[in-house]
XYZ file of C-alpha atoms in Angstrom:
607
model
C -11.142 120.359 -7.907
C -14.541 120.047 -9.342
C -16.349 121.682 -12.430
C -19.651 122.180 -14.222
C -18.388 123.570 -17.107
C -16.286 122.278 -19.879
C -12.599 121.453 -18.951
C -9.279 121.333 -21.013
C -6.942 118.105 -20.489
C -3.966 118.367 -22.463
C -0.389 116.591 -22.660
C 2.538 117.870 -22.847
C 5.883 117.063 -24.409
C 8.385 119.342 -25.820
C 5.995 122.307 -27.421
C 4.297 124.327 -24.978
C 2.490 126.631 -27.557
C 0.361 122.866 -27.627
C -1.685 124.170 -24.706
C -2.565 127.789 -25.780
C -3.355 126.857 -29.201
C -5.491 123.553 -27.681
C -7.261 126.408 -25.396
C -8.194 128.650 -28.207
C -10.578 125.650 -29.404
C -13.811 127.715 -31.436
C -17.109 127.469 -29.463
C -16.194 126.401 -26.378
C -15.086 128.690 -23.479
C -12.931 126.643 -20.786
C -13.258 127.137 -16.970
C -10.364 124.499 -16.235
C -7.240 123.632 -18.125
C -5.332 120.255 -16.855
C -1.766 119.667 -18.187
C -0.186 116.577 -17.594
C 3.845 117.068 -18.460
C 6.998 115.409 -17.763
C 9.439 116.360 -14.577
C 11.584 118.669 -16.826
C 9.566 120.351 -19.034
C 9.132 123.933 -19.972
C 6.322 125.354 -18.742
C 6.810 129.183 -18.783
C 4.942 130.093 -21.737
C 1.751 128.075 -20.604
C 2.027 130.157 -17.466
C 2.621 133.584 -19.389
C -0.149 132.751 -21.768
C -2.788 132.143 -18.879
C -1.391 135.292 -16.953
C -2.043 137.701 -19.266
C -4.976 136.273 -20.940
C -6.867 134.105 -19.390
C -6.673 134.885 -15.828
C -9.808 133.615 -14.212
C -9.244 129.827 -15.543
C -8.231 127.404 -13.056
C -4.768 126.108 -14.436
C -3.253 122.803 -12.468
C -0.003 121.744 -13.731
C 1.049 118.138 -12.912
C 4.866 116.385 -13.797
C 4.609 112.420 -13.677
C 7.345 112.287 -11.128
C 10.385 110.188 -12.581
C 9.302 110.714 -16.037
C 11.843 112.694 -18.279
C 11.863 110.528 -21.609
C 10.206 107.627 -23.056
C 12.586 104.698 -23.018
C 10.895 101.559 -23.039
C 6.930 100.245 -22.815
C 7.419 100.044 -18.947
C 7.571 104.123 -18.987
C 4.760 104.266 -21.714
C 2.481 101.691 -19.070
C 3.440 103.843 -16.044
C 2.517 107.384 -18.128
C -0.772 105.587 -19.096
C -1.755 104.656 -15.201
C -1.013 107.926 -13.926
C -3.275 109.697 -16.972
C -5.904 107.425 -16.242
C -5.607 108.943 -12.299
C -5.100 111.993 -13.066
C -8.124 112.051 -15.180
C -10.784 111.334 -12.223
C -8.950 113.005 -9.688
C -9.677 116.369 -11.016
C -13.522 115.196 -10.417
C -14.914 116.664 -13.692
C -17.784 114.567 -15.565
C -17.185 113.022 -18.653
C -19.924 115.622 -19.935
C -17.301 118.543 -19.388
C -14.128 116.436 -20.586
C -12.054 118.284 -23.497
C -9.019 116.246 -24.722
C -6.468 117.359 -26.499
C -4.585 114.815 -28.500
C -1.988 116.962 -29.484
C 0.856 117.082 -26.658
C 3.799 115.121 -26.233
C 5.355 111.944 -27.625
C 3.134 109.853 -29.915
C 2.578 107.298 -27.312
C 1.086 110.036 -24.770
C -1.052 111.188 -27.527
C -2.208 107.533 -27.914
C -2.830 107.190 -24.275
C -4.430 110.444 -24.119
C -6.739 109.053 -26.808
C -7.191 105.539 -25.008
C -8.526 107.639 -21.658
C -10.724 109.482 -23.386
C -12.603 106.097 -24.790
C -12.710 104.333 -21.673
C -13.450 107.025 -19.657
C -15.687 109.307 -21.469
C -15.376 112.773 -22.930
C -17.244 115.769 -24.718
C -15.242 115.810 -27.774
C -11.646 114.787 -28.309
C -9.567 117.088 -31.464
C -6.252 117.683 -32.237
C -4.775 120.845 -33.385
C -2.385 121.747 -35.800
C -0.492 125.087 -36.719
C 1.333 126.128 -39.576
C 5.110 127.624 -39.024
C 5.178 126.110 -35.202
C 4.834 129.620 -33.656
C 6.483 129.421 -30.111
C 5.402 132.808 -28.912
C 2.081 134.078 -27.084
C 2.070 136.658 -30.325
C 2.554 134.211 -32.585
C -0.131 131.971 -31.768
C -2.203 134.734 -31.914
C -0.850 136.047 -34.845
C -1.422 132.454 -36.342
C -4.947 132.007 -35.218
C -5.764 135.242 -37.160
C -4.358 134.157 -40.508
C -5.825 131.037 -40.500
C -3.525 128.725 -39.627
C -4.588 127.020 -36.754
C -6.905 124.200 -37.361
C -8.602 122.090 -34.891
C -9.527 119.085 -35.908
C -12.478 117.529 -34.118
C -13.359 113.919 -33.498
C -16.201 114.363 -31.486
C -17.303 112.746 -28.473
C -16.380 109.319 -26.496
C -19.194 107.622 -24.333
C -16.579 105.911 -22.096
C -17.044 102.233 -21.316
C -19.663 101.648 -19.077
C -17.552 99.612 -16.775
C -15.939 102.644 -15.353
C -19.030 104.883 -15.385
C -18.529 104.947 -11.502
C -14.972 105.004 -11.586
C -13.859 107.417 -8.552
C -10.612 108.962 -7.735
C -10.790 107.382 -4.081
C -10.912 103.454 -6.061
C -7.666 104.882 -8.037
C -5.583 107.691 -5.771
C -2.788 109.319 -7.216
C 0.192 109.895 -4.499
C 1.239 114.056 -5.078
C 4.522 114.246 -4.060
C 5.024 117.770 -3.721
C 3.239 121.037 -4.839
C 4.444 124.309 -5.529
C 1.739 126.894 -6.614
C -0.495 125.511 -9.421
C 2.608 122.545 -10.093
C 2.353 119.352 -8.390
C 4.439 116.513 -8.648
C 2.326 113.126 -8.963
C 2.736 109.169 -9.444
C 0.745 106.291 -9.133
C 0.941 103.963 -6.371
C 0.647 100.955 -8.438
C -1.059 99.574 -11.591
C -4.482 98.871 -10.560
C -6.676 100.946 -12.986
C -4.515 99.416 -16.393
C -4.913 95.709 -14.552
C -8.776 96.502 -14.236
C -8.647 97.116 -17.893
C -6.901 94.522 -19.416
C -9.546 92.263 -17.397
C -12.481 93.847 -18.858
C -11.211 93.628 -22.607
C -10.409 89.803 -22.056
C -13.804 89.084 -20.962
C -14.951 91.200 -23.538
C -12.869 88.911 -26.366
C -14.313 85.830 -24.267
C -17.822 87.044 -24.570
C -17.016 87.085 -28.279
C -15.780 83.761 -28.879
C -18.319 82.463 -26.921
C -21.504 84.557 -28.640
C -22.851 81.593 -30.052
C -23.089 79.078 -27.413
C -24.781 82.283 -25.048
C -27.994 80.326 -24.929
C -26.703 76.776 -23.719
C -24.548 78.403 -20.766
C -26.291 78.266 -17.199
C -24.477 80.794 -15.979
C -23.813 84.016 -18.416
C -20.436 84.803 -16.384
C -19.548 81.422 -17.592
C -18.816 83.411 -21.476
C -16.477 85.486 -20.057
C -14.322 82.358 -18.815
C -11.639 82.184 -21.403
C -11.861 79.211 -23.390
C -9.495 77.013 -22.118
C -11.829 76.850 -19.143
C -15.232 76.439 -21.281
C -13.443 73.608 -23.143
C -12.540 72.286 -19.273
C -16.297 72.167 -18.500
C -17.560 70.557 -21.527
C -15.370 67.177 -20.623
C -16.506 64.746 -18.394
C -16.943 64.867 -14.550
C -13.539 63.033 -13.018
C -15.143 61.781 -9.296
C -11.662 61.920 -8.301
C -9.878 64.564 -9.539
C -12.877 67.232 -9.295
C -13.998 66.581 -5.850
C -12.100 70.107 -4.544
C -14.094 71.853 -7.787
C -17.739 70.293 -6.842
C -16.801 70.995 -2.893
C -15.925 74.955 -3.923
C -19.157 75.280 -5.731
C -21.821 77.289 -4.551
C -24.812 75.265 -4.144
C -28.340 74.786 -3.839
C -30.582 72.065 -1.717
C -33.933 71.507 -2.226
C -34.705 68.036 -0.808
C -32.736 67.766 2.487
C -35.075 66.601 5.683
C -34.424 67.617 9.003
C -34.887 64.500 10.739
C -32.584 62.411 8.723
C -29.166 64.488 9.524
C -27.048 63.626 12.743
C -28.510 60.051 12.819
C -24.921 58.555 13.872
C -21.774 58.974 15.287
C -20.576 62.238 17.174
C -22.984 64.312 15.457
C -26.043 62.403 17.039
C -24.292 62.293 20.250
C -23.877 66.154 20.507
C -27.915 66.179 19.841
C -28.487 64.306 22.429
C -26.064 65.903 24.500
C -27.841 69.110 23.866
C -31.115 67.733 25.720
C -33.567 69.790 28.349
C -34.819 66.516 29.593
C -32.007 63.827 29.202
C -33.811 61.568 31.143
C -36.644 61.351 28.455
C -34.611 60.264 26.126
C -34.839 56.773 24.493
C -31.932 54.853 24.508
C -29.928 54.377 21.514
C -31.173 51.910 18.772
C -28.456 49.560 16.790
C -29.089 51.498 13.901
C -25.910 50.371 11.980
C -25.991 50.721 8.151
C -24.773 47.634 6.081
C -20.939 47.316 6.133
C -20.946 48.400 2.655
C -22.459 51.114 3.249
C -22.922 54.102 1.675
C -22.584 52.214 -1.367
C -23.812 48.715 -0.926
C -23.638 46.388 -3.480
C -27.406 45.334 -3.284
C -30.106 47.625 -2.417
C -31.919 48.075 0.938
C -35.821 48.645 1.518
C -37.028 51.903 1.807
C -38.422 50.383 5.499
C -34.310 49.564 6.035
C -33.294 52.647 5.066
C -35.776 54.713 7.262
C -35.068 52.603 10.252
C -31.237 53.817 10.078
C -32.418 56.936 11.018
C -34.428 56.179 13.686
C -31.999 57.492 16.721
C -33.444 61.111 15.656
C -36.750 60.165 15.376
C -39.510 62.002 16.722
C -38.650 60.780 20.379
C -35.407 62.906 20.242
C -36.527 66.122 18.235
C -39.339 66.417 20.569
C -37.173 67.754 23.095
C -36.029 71.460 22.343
C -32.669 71.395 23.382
C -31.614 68.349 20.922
C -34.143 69.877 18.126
C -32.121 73.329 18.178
C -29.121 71.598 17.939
C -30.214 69.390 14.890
C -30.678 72.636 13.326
C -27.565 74.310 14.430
C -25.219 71.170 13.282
C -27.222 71.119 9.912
C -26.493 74.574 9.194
C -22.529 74.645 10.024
C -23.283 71.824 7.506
C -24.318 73.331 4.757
C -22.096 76.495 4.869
C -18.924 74.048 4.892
C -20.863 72.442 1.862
C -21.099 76.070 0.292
C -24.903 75.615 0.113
C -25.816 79.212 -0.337
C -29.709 78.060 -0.332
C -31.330 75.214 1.117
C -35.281 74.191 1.748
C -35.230 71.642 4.661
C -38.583 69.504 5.115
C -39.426 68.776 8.042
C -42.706 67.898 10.218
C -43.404 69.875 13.477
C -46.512 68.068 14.308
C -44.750 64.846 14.879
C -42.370 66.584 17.209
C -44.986 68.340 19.200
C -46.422 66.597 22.875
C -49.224 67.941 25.225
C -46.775 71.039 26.227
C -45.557 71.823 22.988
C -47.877 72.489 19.778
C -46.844 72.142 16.239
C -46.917 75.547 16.147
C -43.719 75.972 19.233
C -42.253 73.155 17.365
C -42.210 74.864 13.811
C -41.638 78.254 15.744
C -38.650 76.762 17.184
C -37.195 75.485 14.224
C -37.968 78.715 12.097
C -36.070 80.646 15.300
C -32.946 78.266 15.394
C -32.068 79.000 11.454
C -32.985 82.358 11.477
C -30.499 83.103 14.430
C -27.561 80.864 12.784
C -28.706 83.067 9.027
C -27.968 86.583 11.099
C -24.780 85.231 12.687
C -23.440 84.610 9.617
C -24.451 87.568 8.305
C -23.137 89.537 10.842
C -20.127 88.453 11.311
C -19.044 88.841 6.879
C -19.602 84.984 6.549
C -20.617 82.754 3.968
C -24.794 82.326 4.711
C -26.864 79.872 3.410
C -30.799 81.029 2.913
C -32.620 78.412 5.001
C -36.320 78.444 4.299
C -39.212 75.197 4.667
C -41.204 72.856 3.460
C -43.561 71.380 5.866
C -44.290 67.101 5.147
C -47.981 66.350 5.157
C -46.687 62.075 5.470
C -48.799 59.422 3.974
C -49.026 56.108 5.844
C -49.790 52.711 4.881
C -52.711 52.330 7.645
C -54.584 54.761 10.144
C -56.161 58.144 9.808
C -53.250 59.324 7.802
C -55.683 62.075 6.152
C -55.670 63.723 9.463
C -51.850 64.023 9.781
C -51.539 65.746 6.720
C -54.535 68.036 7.069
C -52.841 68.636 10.442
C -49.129 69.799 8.589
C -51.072 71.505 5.524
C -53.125 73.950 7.510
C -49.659 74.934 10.005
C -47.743 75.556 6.204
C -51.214 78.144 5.365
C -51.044 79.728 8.529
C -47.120 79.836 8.686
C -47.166 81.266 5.167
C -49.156 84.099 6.322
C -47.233 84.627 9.041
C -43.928 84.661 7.516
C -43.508 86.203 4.453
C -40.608 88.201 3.710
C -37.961 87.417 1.267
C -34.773 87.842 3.741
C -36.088 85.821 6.375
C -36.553 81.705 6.960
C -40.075 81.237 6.310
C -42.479 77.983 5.230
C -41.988 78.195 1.450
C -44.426 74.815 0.595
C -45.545 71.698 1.161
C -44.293 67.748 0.605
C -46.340 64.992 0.268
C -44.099 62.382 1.339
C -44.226 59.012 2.933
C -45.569 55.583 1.887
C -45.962 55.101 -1.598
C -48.623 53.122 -2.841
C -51.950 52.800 -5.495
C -53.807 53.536 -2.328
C -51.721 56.759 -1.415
C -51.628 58.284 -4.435
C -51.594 62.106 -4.832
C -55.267 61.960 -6.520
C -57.179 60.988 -2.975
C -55.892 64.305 -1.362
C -56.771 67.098 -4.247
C -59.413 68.642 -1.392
C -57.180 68.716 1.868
C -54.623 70.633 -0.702
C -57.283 73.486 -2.090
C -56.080 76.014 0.747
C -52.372 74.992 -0.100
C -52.809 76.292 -3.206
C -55.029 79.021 -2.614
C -52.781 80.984 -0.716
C -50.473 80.590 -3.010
C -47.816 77.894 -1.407
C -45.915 75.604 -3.580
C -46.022 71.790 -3.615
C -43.321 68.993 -4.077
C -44.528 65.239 -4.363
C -42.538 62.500 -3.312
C -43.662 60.366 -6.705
C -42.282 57.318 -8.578
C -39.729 56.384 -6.187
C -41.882 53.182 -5.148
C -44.598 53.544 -6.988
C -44.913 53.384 -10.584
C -45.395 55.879 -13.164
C -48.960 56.622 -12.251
C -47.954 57.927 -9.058
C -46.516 61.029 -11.231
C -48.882 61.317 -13.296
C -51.199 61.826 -10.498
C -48.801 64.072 -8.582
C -48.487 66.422 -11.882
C -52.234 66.558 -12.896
C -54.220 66.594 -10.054
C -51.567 68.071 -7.465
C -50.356 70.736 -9.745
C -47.326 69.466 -8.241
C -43.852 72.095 -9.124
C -41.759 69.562 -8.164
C -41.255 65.999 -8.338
C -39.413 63.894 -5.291
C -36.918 61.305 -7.072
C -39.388 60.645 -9.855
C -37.472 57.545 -10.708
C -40.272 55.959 -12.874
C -40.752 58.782 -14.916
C -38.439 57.348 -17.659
C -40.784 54.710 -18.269
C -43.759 56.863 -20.122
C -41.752 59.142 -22.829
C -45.167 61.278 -22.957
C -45.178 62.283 -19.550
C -41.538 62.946 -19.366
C -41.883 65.450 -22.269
C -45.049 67.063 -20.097
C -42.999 67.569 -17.529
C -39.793 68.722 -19.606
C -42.708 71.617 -21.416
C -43.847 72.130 -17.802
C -40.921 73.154 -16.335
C -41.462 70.858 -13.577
C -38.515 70.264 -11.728
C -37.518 66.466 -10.502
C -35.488 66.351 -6.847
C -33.070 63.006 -7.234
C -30.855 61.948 -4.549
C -28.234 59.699 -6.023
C -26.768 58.272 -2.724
C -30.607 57.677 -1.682
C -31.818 56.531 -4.834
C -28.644 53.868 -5.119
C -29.497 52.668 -1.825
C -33.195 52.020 -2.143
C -33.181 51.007 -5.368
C -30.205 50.104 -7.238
C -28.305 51.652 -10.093
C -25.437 50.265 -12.301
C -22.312 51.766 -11.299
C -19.698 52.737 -13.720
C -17.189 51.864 -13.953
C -17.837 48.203 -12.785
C -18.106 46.709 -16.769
C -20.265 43.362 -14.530
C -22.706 45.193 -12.994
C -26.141 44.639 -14.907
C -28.148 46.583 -13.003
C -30.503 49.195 -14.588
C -28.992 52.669 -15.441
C -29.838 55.846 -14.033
C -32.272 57.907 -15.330
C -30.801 61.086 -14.180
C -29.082 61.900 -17.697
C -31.527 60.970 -19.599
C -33.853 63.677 -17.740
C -31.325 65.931 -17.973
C -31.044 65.633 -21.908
C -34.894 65.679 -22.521
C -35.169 68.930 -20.988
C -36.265 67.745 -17.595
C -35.346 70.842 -14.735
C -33.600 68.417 -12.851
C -31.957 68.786 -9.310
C -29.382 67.076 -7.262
C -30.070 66.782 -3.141
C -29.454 64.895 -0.706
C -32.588 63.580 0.863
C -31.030 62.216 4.320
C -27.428 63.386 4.767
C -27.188 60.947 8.203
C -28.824 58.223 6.784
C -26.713 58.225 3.414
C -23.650 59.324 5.194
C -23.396 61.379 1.892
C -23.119 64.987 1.508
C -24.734 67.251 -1.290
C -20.990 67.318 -2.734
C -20.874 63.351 -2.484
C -24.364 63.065 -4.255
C -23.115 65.261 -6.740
C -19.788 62.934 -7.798
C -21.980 60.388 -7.041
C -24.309 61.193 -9.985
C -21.294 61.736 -12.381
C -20.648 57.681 -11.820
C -24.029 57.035 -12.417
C -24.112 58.240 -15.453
C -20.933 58.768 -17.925
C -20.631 61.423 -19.610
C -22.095 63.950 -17.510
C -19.751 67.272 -18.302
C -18.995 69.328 -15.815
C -21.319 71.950 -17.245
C -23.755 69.431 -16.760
C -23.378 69.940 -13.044
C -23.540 73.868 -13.633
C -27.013 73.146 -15.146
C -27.580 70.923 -12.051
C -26.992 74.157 -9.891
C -28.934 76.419 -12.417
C -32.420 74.337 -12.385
C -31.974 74.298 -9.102
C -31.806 77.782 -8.557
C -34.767 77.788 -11.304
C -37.179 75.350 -9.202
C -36.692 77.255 -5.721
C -39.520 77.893 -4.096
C -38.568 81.544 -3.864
C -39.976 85.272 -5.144
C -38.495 86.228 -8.963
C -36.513 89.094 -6.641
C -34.604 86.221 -4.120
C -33.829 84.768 -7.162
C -32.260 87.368 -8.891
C -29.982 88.010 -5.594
C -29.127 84.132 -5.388
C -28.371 84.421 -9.556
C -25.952 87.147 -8.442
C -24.900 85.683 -5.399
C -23.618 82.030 -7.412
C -22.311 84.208 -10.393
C -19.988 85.643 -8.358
C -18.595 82.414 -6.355
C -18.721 80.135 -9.308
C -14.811 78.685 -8.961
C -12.927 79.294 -12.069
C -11.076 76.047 -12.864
């Protein structure tokens, strides 16, 4: 049933005369009246009454089937989860609701009451007569002489939570029906469940009002506070790692090239091959035996060279290049990266029958298709976009290789450009660091980068000192900052960059390997500390990646635990702000963002 105009709901106990006297309410003329009753009460006078004076108003009767008395709380619950049923499966808005507090033991008068709070209603009275008449001419008679008074409590706005509550989220089960009577139940005790969920989170949004500001998440005040007190102790690299695996993640320094550089993951690349006779063979590429965590650090020379298997010789063919893509995706969606920006560089996989523009087409095509299969099939998907390396070298016309990569990211950003699909996003300047390949000698080739509105990410201070950032901040109006290892040593700039909002991508696996960081809890090692914390705690947007996942045989789940032994203390809401800045530095439109801030909300693992 359904109605525009205002609608009676009334309980009823032992009184019938509850119903007439709750009809006769002044001012308002009622084009529905709802009872809700017990199996065995009397209803004959409510049906009299509406026979002979009321004829035209819809009257539906319904008995809570198995309810004749109020025993316990279990038959009070049971009451309350039909009422709240009952309520939207007669369809009427809040706008038209009447209740009737009146009716019935004092419990269904509460619960009465409680539904019309939550779920909204016009106005909400009692009524109260003098003598008890129990006769159709005595209510009357009592009306006349004054002694019937209504009293009115006005109107309830319902809780905005179930604002969109519908009768087909919460059906009742009718039993039977005879003539306007039905006999109803509910099937279980969903609705009071959904309830009690919303007033907890409610009372831990309360407690946690005053710490609003320092969460990353905002869901994260309606954990209770057992768990906020959980995240503000320190990571445990052991006993966390299923935690940090189940979180939902984002990547923003990954590259392409430096994924399935070993083991069966390089030989299904190759496998995958259009021309396996082109192929080089395989390189001893072997990492230290130590390795990923080697007690003395390797060259960044060394550590490129263990990635050299998928070089540019092997992603140059098609066949293994789709399925470098294809492997890093599964990847990440077992990592529950829900975003990533891979880097890569077409024009180094491109040869006389193959452009940079095939190559990057290529790669654009192969995580596109594995973004729709996921999609399509209800899975987990991880947003793939990229950022195109414009690669500094230590000798030769290196200028020309990066005006080469810049202008395919300007035309690829024009060609690309909506929100749902992979697209180029920005630019890296990567490669050899070096006073001589500083970010300052390329401001012109980058004027179109920034023109058409691209973003840019400097590989800065990993090799090079802190001038290399300064450069890459002030005259690259770099947004992010690749490893920025050096920053720590010039306090000024590392507040510029904190006011900035400039984000810094560290790798800890990478940055361990290359360049050596004290590892707790090993009380001998004297090595220097890593900065990451320190960032973190000035204000710094910083990130966690993974730079090569082949080469540092690390995940972004490893680099994450990884960081936590770096530097003690980190909290595990430390590694929610990790996630947060992240999501903050993404090279992405304020809208993809929004979705994403949804889209980790709801997956964020409650401990």
């Amino acid at each position: 049933m359904n109605s525009a105009l205002p609608s009676l709901f009334v309980s009823l106990g032992v009184s019938p005369a509850i119903v007439p006297e709750a009809f006769l309410l002044p001012g308002v003329k009622f084009d529905a009246v709802y009872v809700l009753t017990t199996e065995t009460t009397d209803i004959s006078l409510v049906d009299a009454f509406f026979a002979q004076h009321a004829p035209g108003v819809t009257l539906q009767i319904s008995r809570v089937e198995g309810f004749e008395d109020l025993k316990d709380e279990e038959d009070h619950f049971s009451f309350e989860e039909v009422l709240y049923r009952w309520v939207l499966d007669t369809a009427v808005p809040a706008p038209q609701r009447y209740f009737c507090l009146s009716g019935g033991f004092k419990t269904m008068s509460a619960a009465m009451q409680k539904a019309a709070a939550v779920l909204g209603a016009a106005e909400v009275f009692h009524v109260l007569a003098d003598n008890k008449p129990t006769t159709i001419e005595g209510i009357f008679e009592a009306r006349q002489l004054g002694q019937l008074r209504w009293i009115r409590l006005g109107p309830e706005d319902g809780w905005p939570q179930f604002r969109t509550a519908h009768r087909d989220e919460f059906p009742l089960v009718i039993s039977k029906q005879q003539g306007r009577v039905r006999w109803i139940r509910a099937p279980d005790k969903s609705f009071r469940t959904r309830l009690r969920e919303i007033v907890q989170r409610s009372h831990n949004i309360a407690g946690a009002w005053n710490r609003l500001s320092d969460l990353p998440f905002p869901v994260l005040a309606t954990w209770p506070q057992h768990a906020l007190d959980w995240l503000d102790q320190p990571v445990d690299p052991l006993r966390d790692r299923s935690w940090v695996a189940a979180l939902p993640k984002i990547e923003l320094h990954c590259h392409l090239g430096g994924f399935a550089t070993h083991g069966d993951l390089l030989h299904q690349v190759r496998a995958a091959a259009e021309h396996p006779s082109h192929l080089p063979p395989l390189n001893d590429c072997s990492p230290p035996p130590d390795w990923p965590l080697p007690r003395q650090p390797v060259s960044l020379t060394e550590y490129t060279r263990l990635g050299d298997n998928t070089g540019s010789a092997i992603l140059a063919d098609p066949g293994c290049l789709r399925r470098q893509c294809e492997l890093l995706y599964r990847h990440l969606t077992e990592q529950n990266v829900v975003y990533a920006e891979i880097r890569c560089s077409p024009a180094n996989y491109a040869r006389n029958d193959r452009s940079p523009w095939q190559v990057l087409s290529d790669i654009r095509a192969q995580f596109q298709h594995q973004m729709d299969r996921a999609r399509q099939a209800g899975l987990p998907a991880c947003h793939v976009n990229l950022i195109l390396i414009a690669t500094r070298r230590a000798r030769g016309d290196y200028r020309a290789n990066i005006a080469r990569h810049l202008s395919l990211a300007v035309a690829a950003a024009e060609h690309w450009y909506a929100d749902d699909d992979c697209r180029v996003v920005g630019v890296d300047l990567a490669g050899y660091e070096d006073p001589a390949t500083r970010a300052h000698y390329f401001r012109e080739e980058f004027t179109a980068v920034h023109r058409c509105g691209l973003a840019v990410t400097v590989h800065a201070g990993e090799n090079d000192d802190v001038e290399a950032i300064w450069r890459a901040v002030f005259d690259l109006n770099a947004r992010r900052l690749g490893h920025a290892l050096h920053l720590v040593d010039s306090p000024e700039l590392l507040r510029s960059v904190a006011q900035r909002g400039i984000a810094v991508e560290m790798c800890p696996y990478a940055n361990y390997q290359i360049r050596g960081y004290r590892l707790e809890p090993d009380a001998s090692d004297n090595r220097p500390r890593y900065p990451l914390l320190d960032y973190l705690r000035a204000g710094v947007r910083v990130t966690v990646n993974t730079d090569n996942i082949g080469i540092s045989a690390a995940s972004l789940t490893d680099n994450l635990l990884l960081a936590a032994r770096l530097c003690p203390g980190m909290t595990r809401l430390d590694l929610l702000r990790l996630q947060r800045h992240a999501l903050e530095a993404a090279f992405i439109s304020p809208t993809h963002r929004a979705a994403l801030v949804q889209q980790l909300t709801e997956r964020l693992p409650i401990p």
